[in-house]
Amino acid sequence: MRNKIVLSCSKIQKIYKDNNRDIEVLLGISLNVIKGERIAIMGSSGSGKTTLLQVMGGLDTVTSGSIEIHGESINKANENQKSDIRNRFLGFIYQFHHLLHEFTAQENVAMPLLIRGIDKSLAMDAARNLLKRVGLGERLSHRPPKLSGGERQRAAIARALITKPKLLLADEPTGNLDLENGRHVMELMLELHREFATSLVVVTHDELITKKMDRILELKDGFIVVK
């Protein structure tokens, strides 16, 4: 079982300082995500869902506890090591696409491979092929402002999965889309998740997504509750 664990969170706490006041967000959360598993995290606004996702991915630090990704400690790593762990093991999808406006869709999707040191022609070929898979084969040279909201999110999915990560972290991936585009993006995300055998942790309020998950967890009062 141990070698199937992609993400391991042990007793993680996150406490923010606000002047002389402690704001307790996460209060000792322990969670394992196994290979290929799909988990939805729900909770009210301000419950700390995005904070949990960020500490899982090493984008924020924990106050205490430990987080391991594919057996490597990310909370004890320095910034360069964290960047390396994220590039090797993680993919991120956000509510807002966060594509770089000065680059084309193809260049945006190729970026994680280029950061990894992959030859540019190989990275661009891989980006082209994956963009075709997500229905953007005719939009390779378009920059984000020339893409629709649904197209931008499909490009963001391609960018997140270009490295075939062990774990995909998604924060309200359909939250900024209309119903039709949201459904298409969800189906695409789940299709590629299955194909690449990538574990998925998604923060969402979308019942269309939660119905497709293996586990639904609720973040409440700083703790995880199984729904």
Coordinates of N, CA and C in Angstrom, one line a residue:
M1 N 0.8 -1.2 0.0 CA 0.0 0.0 0.0 C 0.9 1.3 0.0
R2 N 2.0 1.2 0.8 CA 2.8 2.4 0.9 C 3.3 2.9 -0.4
N3 N 3.7 2.0 -1.3 CA 4.2 2.5 -2.6 C 3.1 3.0 -3.6
K4 N 1.8 2.9 -3.1 CA 0.7 3.4 -3.9 C 0.3 4.8 -3.4
I5 N 0.9 5.2 -2.3 CA 0.5 6.5 -1.8 C 1.3 7.6 -2.6
V6 N 0.5 8.5 -3.2 CA 1.0 9.6 -4.0 C 1.2 10.8 -3.1
L7 N 0.3 11.1 -2.2 CA 0.3 12.3 -1.3 C 0.0 11.8 0.1
S8 N 0.9 12.2 1.0 CA 0.6 11.9 2.4 C 0.7 13.2 3.3
C9 N -0.4 13.5 3.9 CA -0.4 14.7 4.8 C -0.6 14.1 6.2
S10 N 0.3 14.5 7.1 CA 0.2 14.0 8.5 C 0.1 15.2 9.5
K11 N -1.0 15.3 10.2 CA -1.2 16.3 11.2 C -0.8 17.7 10.8
I12 N -1.3 18.1 9.7 CA -0.8 19.4 9.2 C -1.7 20.5 9.8
Q13 N -1.1 21.6 10.3 CA -1.7 22.7 10.8 C -1.3 24.0 10.1
K14 N -2.2 24.9 9.9 CA -1.9 26.2 9.3 C -2.6 27.3 10.1
I15 N -1.7 28.1 10.7 CA -2.2 29.2 11.6 C -1.6 30.5 11.1
Y16 N -2.5 31.4 10.7 CA -2.0 32.7 10.2 C -2.0 33.7 11.4
K17 N -1.1 34.6 11.4 CA -1.0 35.7 12.3 C -1.6 37.0 11.8
D18 N -2.5 37.5 12.6 CA -3.2 38.8 12.2 C -3.0 39.7 13.4
N19 N -2.0 40.6 13.3 CA -1.6 41.4 14.4 C -1.3 40.5 15.6
N20 N -2.0 40.6 16.7 CA -1.8 39.8 17.9 C -2.7 38.6 18.0
R21 N -3.4 38.3 16.9 CA -4.4 37.3 16.9 C -4.0 36.1 16.0
D22 N -4.2 34.9 16.4 CA -4.0 33.7 15.6 C -5.3 33.3 14.9
I23 N -5.2 33.1 13.6 CA -6.3 32.6 12.8 C -6.0 31.2 12.4
E24 N -6.7 30.2 13.1 CA -6.5 28.8 12.9 C -7.3 28.3 11.7
V25 N -6.7 27.9 10.6 CA -7.3 27.4 9.4 C -7.4 25.9 9.3
L26 N -6.2 25.3 9.4 CA -6.1 23.8 9.4 C -5.6 23.3 10.8
L27 N -6.3 22.3 11.3 CA -6.1 22.0 12.7 C -5.7 20.5 12.9
G28 N -4.6 20.1 12.2 CA -4.2 18.7 12.4 C -4.8 17.7 11.4
I29 N -4.7 18.0 10.1 CA -5.3 17.2 9.1 C -4.4 16.1 8.6
S30 N -4.8 14.9 8.6 CA -4.1 13.8 8.0 C -4.9 13.2 6.9
L31 N -4.2 12.9 5.8 CA -4.9 12.4 4.6 C -3.9 11.8 3.7
N32 N -4.2 10.6 3.1 CA -3.4 9.9 2.1 C -4.2 9.9 0.8
V33 N -3.6 10.1 -0.3 CA -4.1 10.0 -1.6 C -3.4 8.9 -2.3
I34 N -4.1 7.9 -2.8 CA -3.4 6.8 -3.5 C -3.4 6.9 -5.0
K35 N -2.6 6.2 -5.7 CA -2.5 6.3 -7.1 C -3.8 6.1 -7.8
G36 N -4.1 7.1 -8.7 CA -5.3 7.0 -9.5 C -6.6 7.4 -8.8
E37 N -6.5 7.8 -7.5 CA -7.7 8.1 -6.8 C -8.2 9.5 -7.1
R38 N -9.6 9.7 -7.0 CA -10.2 11.0 -7.2 C -10.9 11.4 -6.0
I39 N -10.5 12.6 -5.5 CA -11.0 13.1 -4.2 C -11.6 14.5 -4.4
A40 N -12.8 14.7 -3.9 CA -13.3 16.1 -3.9 C -13.3 16.6 -2.5
I41 N -12.9 17.9 -2.4 CA -12.9 18.6 -1.1 C -13.9 19.7 -1.2
M42 N -14.9 19.7 -0.3 CA -15.9 20.7 -0.2 C -15.8 21.4 1.1
G43 N -16.6 22.5 1.2 CA -16.6 23.3 2.4 C -17.2 24.6 2.1
S44 N -17.6 25.3 3.2 CA -18.1 26.7 3.0 C -17.0 27.6 2.7
S45 N -17.4 28.8 2.2 CA -16.5 29.8 1.8 C -15.7 30.2 3.1
G46 N -14.4 30.3 2.9 CA -13.5 30.7 4.1 C -13.1 29.5 5.0
S47 N -13.5 28.3 4.6 CA -13.2 27.1 5.4 C -11.8 26.7 5.3
G48 N -11.1 27.2 4.3 CA -9.6 26.8 4.2 C -9.4 25.8 3.1
K49 N -10.3 25.6 2.2 CA -10.1 24.6 1.1 C -8.9 24.9 0.2
T50 N -8.9 26.2 -0.3 CA -7.8 26.6 -1.1 C -6.5 26.6 -0.4
T51 N -6.5 27.0 0.9 CA -5.3 26.9 1.7 C -4.8 25.4 1.8
L52 N -5.7 24.5 2.0 CA -5.3 23.1 2.1 C -4.6 22.7 0.7
L53 N -5.2 23.0 -0.4 CA -4.7 22.7 -1.7 C -3.3 23.3 -1.9
Q54 N -3.1 24.5 -1.4 CA -1.8 25.2 -1.6 C -0.7 24.6 -0.8
V55 N -1.1 24.2 0.5 CA 0.0 23.5 1.3 C 0.3 22.1 0.7
M56 N -0.7 21.4 0.2 CA -0.5 20.1 -0.4 C 0.6 20.3 -1.6
G57 N 0.5 21.4 -2.3 CA 1.4 21.6 -3.5 C 2.6 22.3 -3.2
G58 N 2.8 22.7 -1.9 CA 4.0 23.4 -1.5 C 4.0 24.9 -2.0
L59 N 2.8 25.4 -2.3 CA 2.7 26.8 -2.6 C 2.5 27.7 -1.4
D60 N 2.3 27.0 -0.3 CA 2.2 27.7 1.0 C 2.8 26.8 2.1
T61 N 3.3 27.4 3.1 CA 3.9 26.6 4.2 C 3.0 26.2 5.3
V62 N 3.2 25.1 5.9 CA 2.4 24.6 7.1 C 3.0 25.2 8.3
T63 N 2.2 25.3 9.4 CA 2.7 25.7 10.7 C 3.4 24.5 11.4
S64 N 2.8 23.4 11.2 CA 3.3 22.1 11.7 C 2.8 21.0 10.9
G65 N 3.4 19.8 11.1 CA 3.0 18.6 10.4 C 3.9 18.4 9.2
S66 N 3.6 17.3 8.4 CA 4.4 16.9 7.3 C 3.6 16.6 6.1
I67 N 4.2 16.9 4.9 CA 3.6 16.6 3.6 C 4.6 15.9 2.8
E68 N 4.3 14.7 2.3 CA 5.2 14.0 1.3 C 4.5 13.8 0.0
I69 N 5.2 14.0 -1.1 CA 4.7 13.8 -2.4 C 5.5 12.7 -3.1
H70 N 4.9 11.6 -3.4 CA 5.7 10.5 -3.9 C 6.9 10.1 -3.1
G71 N 6.7 10.2 -1.7 CA 7.8 9.8 -0.8 C 8.8 10.9 -0.5
E72 N 8.6 12.1 -1.1 CA 9.6 13.2 -0.9 C 8.9 14.3 -0.1
S73 N 9.6 14.8 1.0 CA 9.0 15.8 1.8 C 9.0 17.2 1.1
I74 N 7.9 17.8 1.0 CA 7.8 19.1 0.3 C 7.9 20.2 1.3
N75 N 7.4 20.0 2.5 CA 7.3 21.1 3.5 C 8.7 21.3 4.1
K76 N 9.6 20.4 4.0 CA 11.0 20.6 4.5 C 12.0 21.0 3.4
A77 N 11.5 21.1 2.2 CA 12.3 21.4 1.1 C 12.5 22.9 0.9
N78 N 13.7 23.3 0.4 CA 13.8 24.8 0.1 C 13.1 25.1 -1.2
E79 N 13.1 26.4 -1.6 CA 12.2 26.8 -2.7 C 12.6 26.1 -4.0
N80 N 13.9 26.0 -4.3 CA 14.4 25.3 -5.5 C 13.9 23.8 -5.5
Q81 N 14.1 23.2 -4.3 CA 13.6 21.8 -4.3 C 12.1 21.7 -4.4
K82 N 11.4 22.6 -3.9 CA 9.9 22.6 -4.0 C 9.5 22.7 -5.5
S83 N 10.2 23.6 -6.2 CA 9.9 23.8 -7.6 C 10.2 22.6 -8.4
D84 N 11.3 21.9 -8.0 CA 11.6 20.6 -8.7 C 10.6 19.5 -8.4
I85 N 10.2 19.4 -7.2 CA 9.1 18.4 -6.8 C 7.8 18.7 -7.6
R86 N 7.4 20.0 -7.6 CA 6.2 20.3 -8.3 C 6.3 20.0 -9.8
N87 N 7.5 20.3 -10.4 CA 7.6 20.0 -11.8 C 7.6 18.5 -12.1
R88 N 8.2 17.7 -11.2 CA 8.2 16.3 -11.5 C 7.0 15.5 -11.2
F89 N 6.2 16.0 -10.2 CA 5.1 15.2 -9.7 C 3.7 15.8 -9.7
L90 N 3.6 17.2 -9.9 CA 2.4 17.8 -9.7 C 1.9 18.6 -10.9
G91 N 0.6 18.7 -11.1 CA -0.1 19.5 -12.0 C -1.1 20.4 -11.3
F92 N -1.3 21.6 -11.7 CA -2.2 22.5 -11.1 C -3.2 23.1 -12.1
I93 N -4.5 23.1 -11.7 CA -5.6 23.8 -12.4 C -6.3 24.7 -11.5
Y94 N -6.5 25.9 -11.9 CA -7.1 26.9 -11.0 C -8.5 27.4 -11.7
Q95 N -9.3 28.1 -10.9 CA -10.5 28.6 -11.4 C -10.3 29.6 -12.5
F96 N -9.2 30.4 -12.4 CA -8.8 31.3 -13.4 C -7.5 30.7 -14.0
H97 N -7.5 30.6 -15.3 CA -6.5 29.8 -16.0 C -5.0 30.1 -15.7
H98 N -4.7 31.3 -15.4 CA -3.3 31.7 -15.2 C -2.3 31.4 -16.3
L99 N -2.8 31.4 -17.5 CA -2.0 31.3 -18.7 C -1.2 32.7 -18.9
L100 N 0.0 32.6 -19.4 CA 0.8 33.8 -19.6 C 0.4 34.4 -20.9
H101 N -0.1 35.7 -20.9 CA -0.7 36.3 -22.0 C 0.3 36.6 -23.2
E102 N 1.6 36.7 -22.8 CA 2.6 37.0 -23.9 C 3.0 35.8 -24.7
F103 N 2.5 34.6 -24.3 CA 2.9 33.4 -25.0 C 1.7 32.8 -25.7
T104 N 1.9 32.0 -26.7 CA 0.8 31.3 -27.4 C 0.3 30.2 -26.6
A105 N -0.8 29.6 -27.0 CA -1.3 28.4 -26.2 C -0.3 27.3 -26.3
Q106 N 0.3 27.1 -27.4 CA 1.3 26.0 -27.5 C 2.5 26.3 -26.6
E107 N 3.0 27.5 -26.5 CA 4.1 27.8 -25.7 C 3.7 27.7 -24.2
N108 N 2.5 28.1 -23.9 CA 2.1 28.0 -22.5 C 2.1 26.5 -22.0
V109 N 1.5 25.7 -22.9 CA 1.4 24.3 -22.5 C 2.8 23.6 -22.5
A110 N 3.7 24.0 -23.4 CA 5.1 23.5 -23.4 C 5.9 23.9 -22.2
M111 N 5.5 25.0 -21.5 CA 6.4 25.6 -20.5 C 6.9 24.7 -19.4
P112 N 6.0 23.8 -18.8 CA 6.6 22.9 -17.8 C 7.7 22.0 -18.3
L113 N 7.6 21.5 -19.6 CA 8.6 20.7 -20.2 C 9.9 21.5 -20.4
L114 N 9.7 22.7 -20.8 CA 10.9 23.6 -21.1 C 11.6 23.8 -19.7
I115 N 10.8 24.1 -18.7 CA 11.4 24.3 -17.4 C 12.2 23.0 -16.9
R116 N 11.7 21.9 -17.3 CA 12.3 20.6 -16.9 C 13.6 20.4 -17.7
G117 N 13.8 21.1 -18.8 CA 15.0 21.0 -19.6 C 14.8 20.2 -20.8
I118 N 13.6 19.9 -21.2 CA 13.3 19.1 -22.4 C 13.6 20.0 -23.6
D119 N 14.2 19.3 -24.7 CA 14.5 20.0 -25.9 C 13.2 20.8 -26.4
K120 N 13.4 22.0 -26.9 CA 12.3 22.8 -27.2 C 11.4 22.2 -28.3
S121 N 12.0 21.6 -29.3 CA 11.2 21.0 -30.4 C 10.4 19.9 -29.9
L122 N 10.9 19.1 -29.0 CA 10.2 18.0 -28.4 C 9.0 18.5 -27.5
A123 N 9.3 19.5 -26.7 CA 8.3 20.1 -25.9 C 7.2 20.7 -26.7
M124 N 7.5 21.4 -27.7 CA 6.5 22.0 -28.6 C 5.6 20.9 -29.3
D125 N 6.3 19.9 -29.7 CA 5.5 18.7 -30.3 C 4.6 18.1 -29.3
A126 N 5.0 17.9 -28.1 CA 4.2 17.3 -27.1 C 3.0 18.3 -26.8
A127 N 3.3 19.6 -26.7 CA 2.2 20.5 -26.5 C 1.2 20.5 -27.6
R128 N 1.7 20.5 -28.8 CA 0.8 20.4 -30.0 C -0.1 19.2 -30.0
N129 N 0.4 18.1 -29.7 CA -0.4 16.8 -29.6 C -1.4 16.9 -28.5
L130 N -1.0 17.4 -27.4 CA -2.0 17.5 -26.3 C -3.1 18.5 -26.5
L131 N -2.7 19.6 -27.1 CA -3.7 20.6 -27.5 C -4.7 20.1 -28.5
K132 N -4.2 19.3 -29.4 CA -5.2 18.6 -30.3 C -6.1 17.7 -29.6
R133 N -5.6 17.0 -28.5 CA -6.5 16.1 -27.8 C -7.6 16.9 -27.1
V134 N -7.3 18.1 -26.6 CA -8.3 18.9 -25.9 C -9.1 19.8 -26.8
G135 N -9.0 19.6 -28.1 CA -9.8 20.3 -29.1 C -9.3 21.7 -29.5
L136 N -8.0 21.9 -29.3 CA -7.4 23.2 -29.6 C -6.4 23.2 -30.7
G137 N -6.5 22.2 -31.5 CA -5.5 22.0 -32.6 C -5.4 23.2 -33.5
E138 N -6.5 23.9 -33.6 CA -6.6 25.1 -34.5 C -6.3 26.4 -33.8
R139 N -5.9 26.3 -32.5 CA -5.6 27.5 -31.7 C -4.2 27.5 -31.2
L140 N -3.3 26.8 -31.8 CA -1.9 26.6 -31.3 C -1.2 28.0 -31.1
S141 N -1.4 28.8 -32.1 CA -0.7 30.1 -32.1 C -1.5 31.3 -31.5
H142 N -2.6 31.0 -31.0 CA -3.4 32.0 -30.3 C -2.9 32.3 -28.9
R143 N -2.9 33.6 -28.6 CA -2.5 33.9 -27.2 C -3.8 33.9 -26.4
P144 N -3.7 33.8 -25.1 CA -4.9 33.7 -24.2 C -6.0 34.7 -24.4
P145 N -5.7 36.0 -24.7 CA -6.8 36.9 -24.9 C -7.6 36.6 -26.1
K146 N -7.1 35.8 -27.0 CA -7.9 35.4 -28.2 C -8.6 34.1 -28.1
L147 N -8.5 33.5 -26.9 CA -9.2 32.3 -26.6 C -10.5 32.6 -25.8
S148 N -11.5 31.8 -25.9 CA -12.7 31.9 -25.1 C -12.4 31.3 -23.7
G149 N -13.3 31.6 -22.7 CA -13.1 31.1 -21.4 C -12.9 29.6 -21.3
G150 N -13.7 28.8 -22.1 CA -13.6 27.4 -22.1 C -12.3 26.9 -22.7
E151 N -11.9 27.6 -23.8 CA -10.7 27.3 -24.5 C -9.5 27.5 -23.6
R152 N -9.5 28.6 -22.8 CA -8.4 28.9 -21.9 C -8.3 27.8 -20.8
Q153 N -9.4 27.3 -20.3 CA -9.4 26.3 -19.3 C -9.0 25.0 -19.8
R154 N -9.3 24.7 -21.1 CA -8.8 23.5 -21.7 C -7.3 23.5 -21.9
A155 N -6.8 24.7 -22.3 CA -5.4 24.9 -22.4 C -4.7 24.7 -21.1
A156 N -5.3 25.2 -20.0 CA -4.8 25.1 -18.7 C -4.7 23.6 -18.2
I157 N -5.7 22.8 -18.6 CA -5.7 21.4 -18.3 C -4.5 20.7 -19.0
A158 N -4.4 21.1 -20.3 CA -3.2 20.5 -21.1 C -1.9 20.9 -20.4
R159 N -1.8 22.1 -20.0 CA -0.5 22.5 -19.4 C -0.3 21.7 -18.1
A160 N -1.3 21.5 -17.3 CA -1.2 20.8 -16.0 C -0.8 19.3 -16.2
L161 N -1.2 18.8 -17.4 CA -1.0 17.3 -17.6 C 0.1 17.0 -18.6
I162 N 0.8 18.0 -19.1 CA 1.8 17.8 -20.1 C 3.0 17.0 -19.6
T163 N 3.2 17.1 -18.3 CA 4.3 16.3 -17.7 C 3.9 14.9 -17.2
K164 N 2.6 14.6 -17.4 CA 2.0 13.4 -16.9 C 2.3 13.2 -15.4
P165 N 1.8 14.2 -14.6 CA 2.1 14.2 -13.2 C 1.5 13.1 -12.4
K166 N 2.0 12.8 -11.2 CA 1.5 11.8 -10.3 C 0.2 12.3 -9.7
L167 N 0.1 13.6 -9.5 CA -1.0 14.2 -8.8 C -1.5 15.5 -9.4
L168 N -2.8 15.6 -9.6 CA -3.4 16.8 -10.2 C -4.2 17.5 -9.1
L169 N -3.8 18.8 -8.8 CA -4.6 19.6 -7.8 C -5.4 20.6 -8.6
A170 N -6.7 20.6 -8.3 CA -7.6 21.5 -9.1 C -8.4 22.3 -8.1
D171 N -8.4 23.6 -8.3 CA -9.2 24.5 -7.4 C -10.3 25.2 -8.2
E172 N -11.5 24.7 -7.9 CA -12.7 25.1 -8.6 C -12.5 25.2 -10.1
P173 N -12.1 24.1 -10.8 CA -11.8 24.2 -12.2 C -12.9 24.6 -13.1
T174 N -14.1 24.4 -12.7 CA -15.3 24.8 -13.5 C -16.0 26.1 -13.0
G175 N -15.5 26.7 -11.9 CA -16.2 27.7 -11.2 C -16.3 29.0 -12.0
N176 N -15.5 29.2 -13.0 CA -15.6 30.5 -13.8 C -16.3 30.2 -15.2
L177 N -16.9 29.1 -15.4 CA -17.5 28.7 -16.7 C -19.0 28.5 -16.6
D178 N -19.6 28.7 -17.7 CA -21.1 28.4 -17.8 C -21.3 26.9 -17.7
L179 N -22.5 26.5 -17.6 CA -22.8 25.1 -17.4 C -22.3 24.2 -18.5
E180 N -22.5 24.6 -19.8 CA -22.0 23.7 -20.9 C -20.5 23.6 -20.9
N181 N -19.8 24.7 -20.8 CA -18.4 24.7 -20.8 C -17.8 24.0 -19.6
G182 N -18.5 24.2 -18.5 CA -18.1 23.5 -17.2 C -18.2 22.0 -17.4
R183 N -19.2 21.5 -18.0 CA -19.4 20.1 -18.1 C -18.3 19.5 -19.1
H184 N -18.1 20.2 -20.2 CA -17.0 19.8 -21.1 C -15.7 19.7 -20.5
V185 N -15.3 20.8 -19.7 CA -14.0 20.8 -19.1 C -13.9 19.7 -18.0
M186 N -15.0 19.4 -17.3 CA -15.0 18.4 -16.3 C -14.7 17.0 -17.0
E187 N -15.5 16.7 -18.0 CA -15.3 15.5 -18.7 C -13.9 15.3 -19.3
L188 N -13.4 16.4 -19.8 CA -12.0 16.3 -20.4 C -11.0 16.1 -19.3
M189 N -11.1 16.8 -18.2 CA -10.2 16.6 -17.0 C -10.2 15.1 -16.5
L190 N -11.4 14.6 -16.4 CA -11.5 13.2 -15.9 C -11.0 12.2 -16.9
E191 N -11.3 12.4 -18.2 CA -10.8 11.5 -19.2 C -9.2 11.5 -19.2
L192 N -8.6 12.6 -19.2 CA -7.1 12.6 -19.2 C -6.6 12.1 -17.8
H193 N -7.3 12.4 -16.8 CA -6.8 11.8 -15.5 C -6.8 10.3 -15.5
R194 N -7.8 9.7 -16.1 CA -7.8 8.2 -16.2 C -6.7 7.7 -17.1
E195 N -6.6 8.4 -18.3 CA -5.6 8.0 -19.3 C -4.2 8.0 -18.7
F196 N -3.8 9.1 -17.9 CA -2.5 9.2 -17.4 C -2.3 8.6 -16.0
A197 N -3.4 8.0 -15.5 CA -3.3 7.3 -14.2 C -2.9 8.3 -13.1
T198 N -3.4 9.5 -13.2 CA -3.0 10.6 -12.3 C -4.0 10.7 -11.2
S199 N -3.5 10.8 -10.0 CA -4.4 11.1 -8.8 C -5.0 12.5 -8.9
L200 N -6.2 12.7 -8.4 CA -6.9 14.0 -8.5 C -7.4 14.4 -7.2
V201 N -7.1 15.6 -6.8 CA -7.7 16.2 -5.6 C -8.3 17.5 -6.1
V202 N -9.6 17.7 -6.0 CA -10.3 18.9 -6.6 C -11.1 19.6 -5.5
V203 N -10.9 20.8 -5.3 CA -11.8 21.7 -4.5 C -12.9 22.1 -5.4
T204 N -14.2 21.9 -5.0 CA -15.3 22.2 -5.9 C -16.6 22.3 -5.1
H205 N -17.5 23.1 -5.7 CA -18.9 23.1 -5.3 C -19.8 22.4 -6.3
D206 N -19.2 22.0 -7.4 CA -19.9 21.5 -8.6 C -20.3 20.0 -8.3
E207 N -21.6 19.8 -8.2 CA -22.1 18.4 -8.0 C -21.8 17.5 -9.2
L208 N -21.7 18.1 -10.4 CA -21.4 17.2 -11.5 C -20.0 16.6 -11.3
I209 N -19.1 17.3 -10.7 CA -17.8 16.8 -10.4 C -17.8 15.8 -9.2
T210 N -18.5 16.2 -8.1 CA -18.4 15.4 -6.9 C -19.0 14.0 -7.2
K211 N -20.0 13.9 -8.1 CA -20.6 12.6 -8.4 C -19.6 11.7 -9.1
K212 N -18.6 12.2 -9.6 CA -17.6 11.4 -10.3 C -16.4 11.0 -9.4
M213 N -16.4 11.4 -8.2 CA -15.3 11.2 -7.3 C -15.4 9.9 -6.6
D214 N -14.2 9.4 -6.2 CA -14.2 8.2 -5.3 C -14.5 8.5 -3.9
R215 N -14.0 9.7 -3.4 CA -14.3 10.1 -2.1 C -14.6 11.6 -2.1
I216 N -15.6 12.0 -1.2 CA -15.9 13.4 -1.0 C -15.6 13.7 0.5
L217 N -14.8 14.7 0.6 CA -14.4 15.1 2.0 C -14.8 16.6 2.2
E218 N -15.2 16.9 3.4 CA -15.7 18.3 3.7 C -14.7 18.8 4.7
L219 N -14.3 20.1 4.5 CA -13.4 20.8 5.4 C -14.3 21.6 6.3
K220 N -14.3 21.4 7.6 CA -15.2 22.1 8.5 C -14.5 22.3 9.8
D221 N -14.4 23.6 10.2 CA -13.8 24.0 11.5 C -12.4 23.5 11.6
G222 N -11.7 23.5 10.4 CA -10.3 23.1 10.4 C -10.0 21.6 10.3
F223 N -11.0 20.8 10.3 CA -10.9 19.4 10.2 C -11.5 18.8 8.9
I224 N -11.1 17.6 8.5 CA -11.6 16.9 7.4 C -12.8 16.0 7.9
V225 N -13.9 16.0 7.3 CA -15.0 15.2 7.6 C -15.4 14.4 6.3
V226 N -15.6 13.1 6.5 CA -16.0 12.3 5.3 C -17.5 12.4 5.1
K227 N -17.9 12.8 3.9 CA -19.3 13.0 3.6 C -19.9 11.6 3.2

